[in-house]
Tab-separated table of C-alpha atoms and ligand atoms in Angstrom:
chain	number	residue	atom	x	y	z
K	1	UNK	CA	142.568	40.340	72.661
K	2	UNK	CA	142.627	39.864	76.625
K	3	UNK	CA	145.421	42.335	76.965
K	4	UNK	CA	143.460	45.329	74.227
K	5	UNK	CA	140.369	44.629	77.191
K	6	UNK	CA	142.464	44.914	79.929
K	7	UNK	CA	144.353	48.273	78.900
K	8	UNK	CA	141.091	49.151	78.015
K	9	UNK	CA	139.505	48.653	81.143
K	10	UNK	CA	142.434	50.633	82.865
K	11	UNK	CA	142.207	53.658	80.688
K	12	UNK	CA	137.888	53.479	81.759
K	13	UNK	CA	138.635	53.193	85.389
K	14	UNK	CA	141.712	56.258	84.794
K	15	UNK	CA	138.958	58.144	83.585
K	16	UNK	CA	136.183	57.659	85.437
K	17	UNK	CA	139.033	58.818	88.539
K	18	UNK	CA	139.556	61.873	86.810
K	19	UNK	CA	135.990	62.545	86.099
K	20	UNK	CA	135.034	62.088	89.689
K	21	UNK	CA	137.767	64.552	91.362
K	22	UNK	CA	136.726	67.012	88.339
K	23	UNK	CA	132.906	66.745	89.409
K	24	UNK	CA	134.225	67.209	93.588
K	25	UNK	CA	136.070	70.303	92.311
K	26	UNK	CA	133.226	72.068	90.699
K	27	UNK	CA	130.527	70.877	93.845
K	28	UNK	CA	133.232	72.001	96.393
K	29	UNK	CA	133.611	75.711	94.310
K	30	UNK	CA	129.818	75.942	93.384
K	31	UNK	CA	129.234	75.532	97.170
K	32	UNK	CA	132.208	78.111	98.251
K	33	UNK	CA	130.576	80.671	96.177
K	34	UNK	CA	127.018	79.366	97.035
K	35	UNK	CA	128.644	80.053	100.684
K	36	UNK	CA	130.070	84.051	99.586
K	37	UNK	CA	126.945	84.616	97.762
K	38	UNK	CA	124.788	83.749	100.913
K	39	UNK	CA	127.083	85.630	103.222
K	40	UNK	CA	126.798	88.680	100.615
K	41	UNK	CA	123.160	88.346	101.012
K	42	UNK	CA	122.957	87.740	104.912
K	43	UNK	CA	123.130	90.897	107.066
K	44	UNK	CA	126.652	90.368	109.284
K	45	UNK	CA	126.399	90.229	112.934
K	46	UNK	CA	127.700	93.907	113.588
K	47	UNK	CA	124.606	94.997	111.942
K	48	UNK	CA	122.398	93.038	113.734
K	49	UNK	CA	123.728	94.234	117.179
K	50	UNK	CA	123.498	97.952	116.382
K	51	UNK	CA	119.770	96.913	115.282
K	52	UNK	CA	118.800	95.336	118.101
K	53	UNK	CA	120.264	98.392	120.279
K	54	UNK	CA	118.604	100.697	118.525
K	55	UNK	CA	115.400	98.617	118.190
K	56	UNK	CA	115.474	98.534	122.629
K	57	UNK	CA	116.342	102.257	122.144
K	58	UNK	CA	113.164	103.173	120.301
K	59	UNK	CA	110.864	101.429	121.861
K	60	UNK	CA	112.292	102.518	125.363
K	61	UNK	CA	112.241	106.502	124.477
K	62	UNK	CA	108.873	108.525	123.714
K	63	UNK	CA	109.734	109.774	120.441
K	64	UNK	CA	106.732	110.658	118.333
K	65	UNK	CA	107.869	109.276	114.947
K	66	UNK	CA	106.436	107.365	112.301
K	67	UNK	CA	109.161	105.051	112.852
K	68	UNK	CA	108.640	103.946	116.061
K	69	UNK	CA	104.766	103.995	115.611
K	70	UNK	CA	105.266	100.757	112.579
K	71	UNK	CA	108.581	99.343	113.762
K	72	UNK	CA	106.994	96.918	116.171
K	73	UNK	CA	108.604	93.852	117.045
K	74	UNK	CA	106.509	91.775	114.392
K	75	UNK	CA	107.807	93.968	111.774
K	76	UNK	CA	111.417	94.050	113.101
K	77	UNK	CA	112.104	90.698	113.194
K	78	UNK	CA	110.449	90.150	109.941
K	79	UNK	CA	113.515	92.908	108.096
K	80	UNK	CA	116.201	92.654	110.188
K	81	UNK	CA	117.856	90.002	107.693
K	82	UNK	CA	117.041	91.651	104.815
K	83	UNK	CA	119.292	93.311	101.949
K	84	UNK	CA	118.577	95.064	99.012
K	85	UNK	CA	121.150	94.257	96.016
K	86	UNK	CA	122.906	97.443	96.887
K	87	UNK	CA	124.099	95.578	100.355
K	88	UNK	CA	120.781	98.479	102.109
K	89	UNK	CA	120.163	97.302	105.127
K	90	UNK	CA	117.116	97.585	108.085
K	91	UNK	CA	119.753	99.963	110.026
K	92	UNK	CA	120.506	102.060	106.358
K	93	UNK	CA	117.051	102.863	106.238
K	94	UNK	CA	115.896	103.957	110.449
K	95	UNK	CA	119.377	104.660	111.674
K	96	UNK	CA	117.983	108.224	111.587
K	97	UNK	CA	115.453	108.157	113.274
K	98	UNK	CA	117.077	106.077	116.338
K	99	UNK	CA	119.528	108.635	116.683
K	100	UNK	CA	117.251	111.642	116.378
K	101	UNK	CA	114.537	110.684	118.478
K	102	UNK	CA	112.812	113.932	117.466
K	103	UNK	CA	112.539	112.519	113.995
K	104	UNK	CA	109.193	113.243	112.682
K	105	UNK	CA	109.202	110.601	110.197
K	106	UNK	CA	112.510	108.630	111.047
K	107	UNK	CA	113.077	106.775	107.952
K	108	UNK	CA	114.944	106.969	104.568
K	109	UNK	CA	115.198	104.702	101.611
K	110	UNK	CA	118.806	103.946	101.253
K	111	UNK	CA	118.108	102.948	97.677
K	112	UNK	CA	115.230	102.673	95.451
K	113	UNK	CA	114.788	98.903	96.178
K	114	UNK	CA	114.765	99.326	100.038
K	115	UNK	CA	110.733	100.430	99.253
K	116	UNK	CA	110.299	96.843	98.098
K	117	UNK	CA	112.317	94.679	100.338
K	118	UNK	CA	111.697	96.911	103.591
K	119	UNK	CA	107.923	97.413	102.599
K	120	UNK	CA	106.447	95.824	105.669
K	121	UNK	CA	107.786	99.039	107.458
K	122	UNK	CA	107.483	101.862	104.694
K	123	UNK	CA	103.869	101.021	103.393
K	124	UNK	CA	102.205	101.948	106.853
K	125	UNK	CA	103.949	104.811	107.227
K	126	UNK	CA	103.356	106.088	103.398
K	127	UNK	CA	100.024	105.546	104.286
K	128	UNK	CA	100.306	107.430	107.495
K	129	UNK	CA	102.154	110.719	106.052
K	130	UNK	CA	100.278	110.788	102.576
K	131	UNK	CA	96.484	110.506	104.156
K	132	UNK	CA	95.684	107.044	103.565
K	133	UNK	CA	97.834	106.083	100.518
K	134	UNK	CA	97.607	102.233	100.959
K	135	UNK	CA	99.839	99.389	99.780
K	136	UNK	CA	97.249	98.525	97.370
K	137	UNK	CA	96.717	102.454	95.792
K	138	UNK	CA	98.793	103.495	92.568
K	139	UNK	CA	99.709	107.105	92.373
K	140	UNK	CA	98.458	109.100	89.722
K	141	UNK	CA	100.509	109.897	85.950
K	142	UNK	CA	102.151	113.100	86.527
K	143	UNK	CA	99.396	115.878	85.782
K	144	UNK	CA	100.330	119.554	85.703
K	145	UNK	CA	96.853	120.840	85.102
K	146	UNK	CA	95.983	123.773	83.716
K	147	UNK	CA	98.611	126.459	85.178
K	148	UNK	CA	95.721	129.586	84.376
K	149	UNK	CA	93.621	128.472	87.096
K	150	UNK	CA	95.614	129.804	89.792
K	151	UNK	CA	96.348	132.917	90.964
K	152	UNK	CA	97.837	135.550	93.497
K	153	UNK	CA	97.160	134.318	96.746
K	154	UNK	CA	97.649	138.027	98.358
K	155	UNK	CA	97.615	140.689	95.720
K	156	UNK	CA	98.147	143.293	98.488
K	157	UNK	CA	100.772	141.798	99.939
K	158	UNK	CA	99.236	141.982	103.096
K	159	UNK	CA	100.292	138.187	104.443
K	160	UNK	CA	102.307	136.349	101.725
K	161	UNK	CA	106.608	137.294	101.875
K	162	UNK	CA	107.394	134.763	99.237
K	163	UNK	CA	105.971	131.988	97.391
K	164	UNK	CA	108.207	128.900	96.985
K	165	UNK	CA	106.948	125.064	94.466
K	166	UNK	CA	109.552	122.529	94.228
K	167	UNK	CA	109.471	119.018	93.081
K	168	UNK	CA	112.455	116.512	93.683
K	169	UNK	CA	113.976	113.921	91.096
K	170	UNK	CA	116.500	111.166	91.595
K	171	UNK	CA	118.671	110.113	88.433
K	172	UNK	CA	118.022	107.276	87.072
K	173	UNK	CA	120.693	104.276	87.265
K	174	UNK	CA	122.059	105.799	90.575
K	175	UNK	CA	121.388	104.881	94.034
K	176	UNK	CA	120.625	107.234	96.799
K	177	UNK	CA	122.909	109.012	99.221
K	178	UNK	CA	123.941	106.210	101.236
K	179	UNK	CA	125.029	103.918	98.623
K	180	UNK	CA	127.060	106.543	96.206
K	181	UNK	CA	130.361	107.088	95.473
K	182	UNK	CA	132.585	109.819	95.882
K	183	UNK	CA	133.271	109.083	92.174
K	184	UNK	CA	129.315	108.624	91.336
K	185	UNK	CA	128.633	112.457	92.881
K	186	UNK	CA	131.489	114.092	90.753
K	187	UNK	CA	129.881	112.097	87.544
K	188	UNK	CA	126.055	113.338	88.786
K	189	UNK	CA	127.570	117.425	89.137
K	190	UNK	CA	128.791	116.557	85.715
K	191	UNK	CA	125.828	115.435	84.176
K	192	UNK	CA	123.421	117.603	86.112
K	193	UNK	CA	125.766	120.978	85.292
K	194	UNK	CA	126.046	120.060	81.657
K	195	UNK	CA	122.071	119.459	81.013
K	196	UNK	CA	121.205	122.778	82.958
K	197	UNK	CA	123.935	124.771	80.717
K	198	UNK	CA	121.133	123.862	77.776
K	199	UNK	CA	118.736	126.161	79.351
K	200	UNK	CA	117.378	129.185	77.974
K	201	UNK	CA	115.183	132.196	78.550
K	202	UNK	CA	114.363	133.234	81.744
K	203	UNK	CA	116.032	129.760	83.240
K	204	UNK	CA	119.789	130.331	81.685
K	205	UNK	CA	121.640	130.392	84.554
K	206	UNK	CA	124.942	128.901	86.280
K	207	UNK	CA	125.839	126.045	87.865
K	208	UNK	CA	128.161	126.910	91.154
K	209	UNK	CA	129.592	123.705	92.452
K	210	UNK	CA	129.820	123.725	96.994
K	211	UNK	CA	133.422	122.840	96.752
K	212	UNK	CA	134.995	125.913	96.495
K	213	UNK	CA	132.144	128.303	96.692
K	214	UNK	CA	133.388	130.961	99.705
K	215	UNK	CA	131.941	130.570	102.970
K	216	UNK	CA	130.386	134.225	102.718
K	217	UNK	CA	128.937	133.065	99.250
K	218	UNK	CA	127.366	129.986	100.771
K	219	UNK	CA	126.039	131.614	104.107
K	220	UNK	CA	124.253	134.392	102.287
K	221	UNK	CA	122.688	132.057	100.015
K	222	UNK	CA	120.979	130.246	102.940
K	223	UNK	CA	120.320	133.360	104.746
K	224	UNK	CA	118.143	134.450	101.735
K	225	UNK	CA	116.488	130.981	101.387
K	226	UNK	CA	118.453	129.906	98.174
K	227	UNK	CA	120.357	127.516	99.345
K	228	UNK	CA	120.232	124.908	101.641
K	229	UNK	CA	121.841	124.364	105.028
K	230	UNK	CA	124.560	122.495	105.705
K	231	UNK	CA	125.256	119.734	108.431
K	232	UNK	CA	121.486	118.782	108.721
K	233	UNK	CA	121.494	116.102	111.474
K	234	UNK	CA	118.779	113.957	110.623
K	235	UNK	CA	120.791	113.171	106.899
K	236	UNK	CA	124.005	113.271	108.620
K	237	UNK	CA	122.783	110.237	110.850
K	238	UNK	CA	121.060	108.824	107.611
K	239	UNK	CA	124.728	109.044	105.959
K	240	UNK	CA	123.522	111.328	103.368
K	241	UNK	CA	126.169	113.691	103.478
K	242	UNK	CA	129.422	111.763	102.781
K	243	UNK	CA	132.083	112.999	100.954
K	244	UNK	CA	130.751	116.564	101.563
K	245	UNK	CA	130.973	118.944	99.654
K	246	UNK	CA	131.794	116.647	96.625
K	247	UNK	CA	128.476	116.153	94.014
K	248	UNK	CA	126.772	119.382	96.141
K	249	UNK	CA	125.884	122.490	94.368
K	250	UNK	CA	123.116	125.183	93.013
K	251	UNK	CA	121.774	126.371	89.569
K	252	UNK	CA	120.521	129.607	89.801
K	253	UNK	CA	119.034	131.892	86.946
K	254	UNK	CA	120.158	135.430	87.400
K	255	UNK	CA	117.061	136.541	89.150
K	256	UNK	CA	117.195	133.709	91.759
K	257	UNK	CA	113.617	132.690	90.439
K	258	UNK	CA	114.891	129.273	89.172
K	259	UNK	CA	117.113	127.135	91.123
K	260	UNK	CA	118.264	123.321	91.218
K	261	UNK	CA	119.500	122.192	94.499
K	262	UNK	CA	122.029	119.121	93.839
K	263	UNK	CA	122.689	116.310	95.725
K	264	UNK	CA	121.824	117.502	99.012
K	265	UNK	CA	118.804	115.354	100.249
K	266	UNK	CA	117.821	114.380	96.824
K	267	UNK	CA	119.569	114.182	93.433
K	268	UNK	CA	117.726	117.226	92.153
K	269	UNK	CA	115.202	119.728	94.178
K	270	UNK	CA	113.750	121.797	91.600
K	271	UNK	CA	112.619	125.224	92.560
K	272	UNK	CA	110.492	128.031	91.400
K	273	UNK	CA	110.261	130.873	94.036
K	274	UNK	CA	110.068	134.873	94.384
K	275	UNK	CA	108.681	137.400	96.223
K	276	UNK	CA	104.581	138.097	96.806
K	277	UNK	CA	101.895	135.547	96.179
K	278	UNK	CA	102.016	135.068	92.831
K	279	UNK	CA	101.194	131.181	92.572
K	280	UNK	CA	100.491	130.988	89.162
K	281	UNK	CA	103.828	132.886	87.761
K	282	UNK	CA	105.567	130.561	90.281
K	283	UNK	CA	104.252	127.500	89.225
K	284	UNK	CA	104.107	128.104	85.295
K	285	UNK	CA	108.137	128.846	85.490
K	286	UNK	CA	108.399	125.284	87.368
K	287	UNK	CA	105.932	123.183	85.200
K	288	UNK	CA	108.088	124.839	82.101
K	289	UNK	CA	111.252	124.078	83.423
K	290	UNK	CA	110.422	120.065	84.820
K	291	UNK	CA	109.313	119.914	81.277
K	292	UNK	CA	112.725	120.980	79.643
K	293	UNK	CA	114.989	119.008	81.941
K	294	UNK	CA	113.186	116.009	81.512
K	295	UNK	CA	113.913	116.080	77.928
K	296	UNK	CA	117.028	115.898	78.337
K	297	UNK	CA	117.764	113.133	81.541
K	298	UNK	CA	115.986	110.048	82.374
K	299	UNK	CA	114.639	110.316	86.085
K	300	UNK	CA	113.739	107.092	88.298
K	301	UNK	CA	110.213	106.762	88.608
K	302	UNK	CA	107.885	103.923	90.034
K	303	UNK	CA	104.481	102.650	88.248
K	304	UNK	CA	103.240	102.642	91.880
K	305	UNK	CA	105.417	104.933	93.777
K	306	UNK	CA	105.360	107.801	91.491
K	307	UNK	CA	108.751	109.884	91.347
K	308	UNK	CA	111.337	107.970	93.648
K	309	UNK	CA	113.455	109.765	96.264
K	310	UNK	CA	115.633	109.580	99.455
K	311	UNK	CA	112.799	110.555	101.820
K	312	UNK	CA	109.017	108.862	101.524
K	313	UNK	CA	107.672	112.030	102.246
K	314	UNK	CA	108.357	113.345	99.310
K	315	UNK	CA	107.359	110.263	96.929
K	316	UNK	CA	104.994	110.151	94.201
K	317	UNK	CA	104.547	114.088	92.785
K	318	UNK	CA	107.672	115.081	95.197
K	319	UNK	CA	105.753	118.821	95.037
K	320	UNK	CA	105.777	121.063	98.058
K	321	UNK	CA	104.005	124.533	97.287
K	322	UNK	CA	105.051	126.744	100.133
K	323	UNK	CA	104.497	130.500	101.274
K	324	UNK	CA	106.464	132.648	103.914
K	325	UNK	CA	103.381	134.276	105.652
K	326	UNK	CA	102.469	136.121	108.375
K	327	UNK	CA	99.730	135.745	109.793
K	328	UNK	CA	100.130	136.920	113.482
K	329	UNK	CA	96.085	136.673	115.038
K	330	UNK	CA	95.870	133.506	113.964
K	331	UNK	CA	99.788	132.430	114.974
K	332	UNK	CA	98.658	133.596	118.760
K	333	UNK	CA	97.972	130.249	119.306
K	334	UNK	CA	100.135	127.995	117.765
K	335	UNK	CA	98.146	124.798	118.400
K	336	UNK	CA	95.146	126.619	116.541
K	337	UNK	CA	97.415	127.509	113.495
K	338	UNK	CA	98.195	123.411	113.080
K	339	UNK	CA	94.751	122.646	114.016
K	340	UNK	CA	93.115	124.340	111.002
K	341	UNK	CA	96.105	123.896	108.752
K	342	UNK	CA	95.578	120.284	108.849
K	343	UNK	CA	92.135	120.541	108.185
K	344	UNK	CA	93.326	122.041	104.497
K	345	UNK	CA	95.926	118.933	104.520
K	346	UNK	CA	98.553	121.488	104.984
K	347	UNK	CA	101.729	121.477	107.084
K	348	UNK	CA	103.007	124.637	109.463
K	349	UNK	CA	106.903	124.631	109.719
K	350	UNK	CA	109.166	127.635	111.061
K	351	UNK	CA	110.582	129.834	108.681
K	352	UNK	CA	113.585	127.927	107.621
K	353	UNK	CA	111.916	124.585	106.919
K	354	UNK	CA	111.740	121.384	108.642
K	355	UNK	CA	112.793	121.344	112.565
K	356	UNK	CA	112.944	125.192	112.660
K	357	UNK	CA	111.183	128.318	114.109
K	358	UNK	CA	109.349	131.378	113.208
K	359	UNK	CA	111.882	134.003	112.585
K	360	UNK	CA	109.741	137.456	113.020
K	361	UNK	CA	106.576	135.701	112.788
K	362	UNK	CA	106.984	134.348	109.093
K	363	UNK	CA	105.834	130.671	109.143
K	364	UNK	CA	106.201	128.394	106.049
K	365	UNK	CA	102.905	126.444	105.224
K	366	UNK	CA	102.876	124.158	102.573
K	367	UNK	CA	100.835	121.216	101.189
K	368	UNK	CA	101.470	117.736	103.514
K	369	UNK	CA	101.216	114.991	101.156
K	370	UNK	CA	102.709	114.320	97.832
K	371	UNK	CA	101.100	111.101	96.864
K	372	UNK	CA	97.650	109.907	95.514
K	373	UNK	CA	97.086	113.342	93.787
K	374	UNK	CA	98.487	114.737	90.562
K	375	UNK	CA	100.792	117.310	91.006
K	376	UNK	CA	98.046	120.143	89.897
K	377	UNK	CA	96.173	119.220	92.871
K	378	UNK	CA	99.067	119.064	95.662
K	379	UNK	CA	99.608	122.444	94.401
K	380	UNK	CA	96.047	123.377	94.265
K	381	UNK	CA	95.293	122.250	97.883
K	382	UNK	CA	97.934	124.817	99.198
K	383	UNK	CA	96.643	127.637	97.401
K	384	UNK	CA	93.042	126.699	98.543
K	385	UNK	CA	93.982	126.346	102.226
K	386	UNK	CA	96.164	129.181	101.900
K	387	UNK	CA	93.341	131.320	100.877
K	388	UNK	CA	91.043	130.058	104.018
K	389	UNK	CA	93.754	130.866	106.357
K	390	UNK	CA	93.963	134.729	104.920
K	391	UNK	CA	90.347	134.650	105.272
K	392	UNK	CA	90.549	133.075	109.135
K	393	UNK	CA	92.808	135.771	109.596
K	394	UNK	CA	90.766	138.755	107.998
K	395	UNK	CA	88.050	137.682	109.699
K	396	UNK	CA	89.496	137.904	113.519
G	1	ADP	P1	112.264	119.918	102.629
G	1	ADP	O1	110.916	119.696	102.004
G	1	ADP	O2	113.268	118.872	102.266
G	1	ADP	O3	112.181	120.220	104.081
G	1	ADP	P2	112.066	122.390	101.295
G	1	ADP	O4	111.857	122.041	99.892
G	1	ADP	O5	110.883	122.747	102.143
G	1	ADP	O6	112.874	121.234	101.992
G	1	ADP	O7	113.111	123.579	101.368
G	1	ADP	C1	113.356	124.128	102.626
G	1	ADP	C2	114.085	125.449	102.394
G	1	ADP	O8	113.320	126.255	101.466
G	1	ADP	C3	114.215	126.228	103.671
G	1	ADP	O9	115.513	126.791	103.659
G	1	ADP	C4	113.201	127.340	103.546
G	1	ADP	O10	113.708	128.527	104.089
G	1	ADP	C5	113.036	127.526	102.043
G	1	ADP	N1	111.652	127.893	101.706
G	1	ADP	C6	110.584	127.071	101.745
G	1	ADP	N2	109.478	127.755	101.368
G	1	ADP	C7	109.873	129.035	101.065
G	1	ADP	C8	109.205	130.207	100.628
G	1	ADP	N3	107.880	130.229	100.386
G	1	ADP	N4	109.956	131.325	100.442
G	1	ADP	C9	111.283	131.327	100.679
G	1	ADP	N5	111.973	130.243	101.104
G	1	ADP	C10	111.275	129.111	101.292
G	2	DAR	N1	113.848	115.255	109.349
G	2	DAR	C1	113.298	113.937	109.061
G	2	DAR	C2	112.647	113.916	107.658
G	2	DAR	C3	111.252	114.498	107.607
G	2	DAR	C4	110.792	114.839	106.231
G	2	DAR	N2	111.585	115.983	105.687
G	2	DAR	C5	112.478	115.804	104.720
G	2	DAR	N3	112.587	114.653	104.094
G	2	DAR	N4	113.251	116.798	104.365
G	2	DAR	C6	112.292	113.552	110.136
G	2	DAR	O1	111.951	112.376	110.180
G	2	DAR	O2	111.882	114.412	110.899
């Protein structure tokens, strides 16, 4: 009897040895990956340097940008240890802007999540670029409108060159620039080629992939405002343009009318554009062909954010409705040009876009914002302030 007890008793206290080096191993791993999963989450000290540089940098230099306006210190401090679950960091997202301290804006959204975790910096200035769009304000349902309402902005073609409405889409399940693989561009061409070869009517067209497109191929294209530039140093220094020209390409229907732009800023820029001021033919082919594509692929869009993309100027409809114009008394004075533009909420930029000059007096003007309005009416508030300026200008 004694000697059943005492084997018995040596077999508990065996056990209860075993038991308690099984119970250290599993603390001692679920703290070693506590430990990984913490340092996966904390931003490394590298990072943290180059922020703090290019904090001092910023708020040392006069740059004008939205970035340095809402990155004060308060703010700074509060992201600088943030990560989205991409690995985004604070640097990901203004790294632009401190190198270009001409930045207008100065920000990008590595991935979709850095509007959430880095919101203490984007919500001021999404109010600031979309007139007053606040934290607390929802953008509307996408909204077309009723495409008959508009019209030809210059039937005489007196003013209006070329009439230009795009919208931008990002795919959904994909990250933006920053985060993507070489791997995840090819797959996006793929996709993005495939779905467009469904088109029909006046969109059929053909998808012509960067890599390998001829240099004299790709320079006219730009030259006639198809096609967009290459080696643009604000997404350079946003690390937008990575495996280049891997993932990049155009869609074009024959007549150059229709176009999808492909991973260059955005996933998608969709484009309607031709010659004269025809509005409403411009924006009926676009509405139609948003419509068809987004049949056929899911794009990532936010209940409050509207359409997500790389840039937050061009959240929530993503439209720009632009014209090439001329209109050369009221260009005399710059300064005066801007001054009224704004007053129609619409933006003056040179003739090639963003950062660029008039080329033989042709300015682009297009609508500012892109969010707290339905797409009808970002489109609708060009051709309104486009149609004051003409009158400005017929009146001098
Ligand atoms: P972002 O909004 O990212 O600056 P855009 O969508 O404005 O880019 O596209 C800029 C390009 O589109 C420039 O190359 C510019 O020449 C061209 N573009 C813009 N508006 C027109 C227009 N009305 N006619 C012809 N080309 C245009
Ligand atoms: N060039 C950058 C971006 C401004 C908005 N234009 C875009 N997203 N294409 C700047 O901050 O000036």
């Amino acid at each position: 009897m004694i000697s059943t007890l005492k084997v018995l008793i040596f077999v508990t206290r065996k056990w209860i040895r075993v038991y308690a080096v099984v119970c250290l191993v599993v603390l001692v791993y679920a703290m070693a990956s506590l430990d990984v999963r913490k340092a996966a989450a904390m931003v490394d000290a590298a990072t943290i340097e180059k922020l703090e540089a290019g904090f001092s940098k910023l708020q040392a230099s006069d740059s004008k940008s939205l970035l340095k306006k809402y990155l004060t210190k308060e703010v700074f401090d509060a992201l600088k240890n943030k990560k989205t679950s991409f690995g985004s960091t604070l640097l990901d997202c203004i790294q632009s802007g401190v190198e270009n301290l001409d930045s207008g804006v100065g920000i990008y959204a590595p991935d979709a999540e850095a509007y959430t975790v880095f919101a203490d910096l984007f919500d001021p200035i999404i109010e600031d670029y979309h007139n007053g769009f606040k934290k607390s304000d929802k953008h509307p349902a996408k909204n077309w409108g009723d495409v008959e309402t508009l019209g030809n902005l210059d039937p005489a073609g007196e003013f209006v060159v070329s009439t230009r409405v795009r919208c931008g889409r990002s795919l959904e399940g994909y990250p933006f620039n920053p985060c993507l693989t070489e791997a995840q561009y090819k797959e996006m061409e793929e996709k993005v080629s495939t779905t467009l070869s469904g088109l029909e009517g006046e969109l059929k067209g053909t998808f012509y992939p960067l890599t390998g497109m001829s240099k004299e191929t790709q320079q006219q294209l730009i030259d006639d405002h198809f096609l967009f530039k290459e080696g643009d140093r604000f997404l350079q220094a946003a690390n937008a343009c990575r495996f280049w020209p891997s993932g990049r390409g155009i869609y074009h229907n024959e007549n150059k009318t229709f176009l999808v732009w492909c991973n260059e800023e955005d996933h998608l820029r969709l484009i309607s554009m031709q010659m004269g001021g025809d509005l409403k033919q411009v924006y009926k082919r676009l509405v139609t062909a948003v419509n068809d594509i987004e049949k056929r692929i899911p794009f990532s869009h936010d209940d409050r954010l509207g359409f997500l993309t790389f840039c937050p100027t061009n959240l929530g409809t993503t439209v720009r409705a632009s014209v090439h114009i001329k209109l050369p008394k009221l260009a005399a004075d710059k300064a005066k040009l801007e001054e009224i533009a704004s007053k129609y909420h619409l933006q003056v930029r040179g003739t090639r876009g963003e950062h660029t000059e008039a080329e033989g007096g042709v300015y682009d003007i297009s609508n500012k914002r892109r969010m707290g309005l339905t797409e009808y009416d970002a489109v609708k508030e060009m051709y309104d302030g486009i149609a004051e300026l003409i009158k400005i200008e017929k009146s001098l």
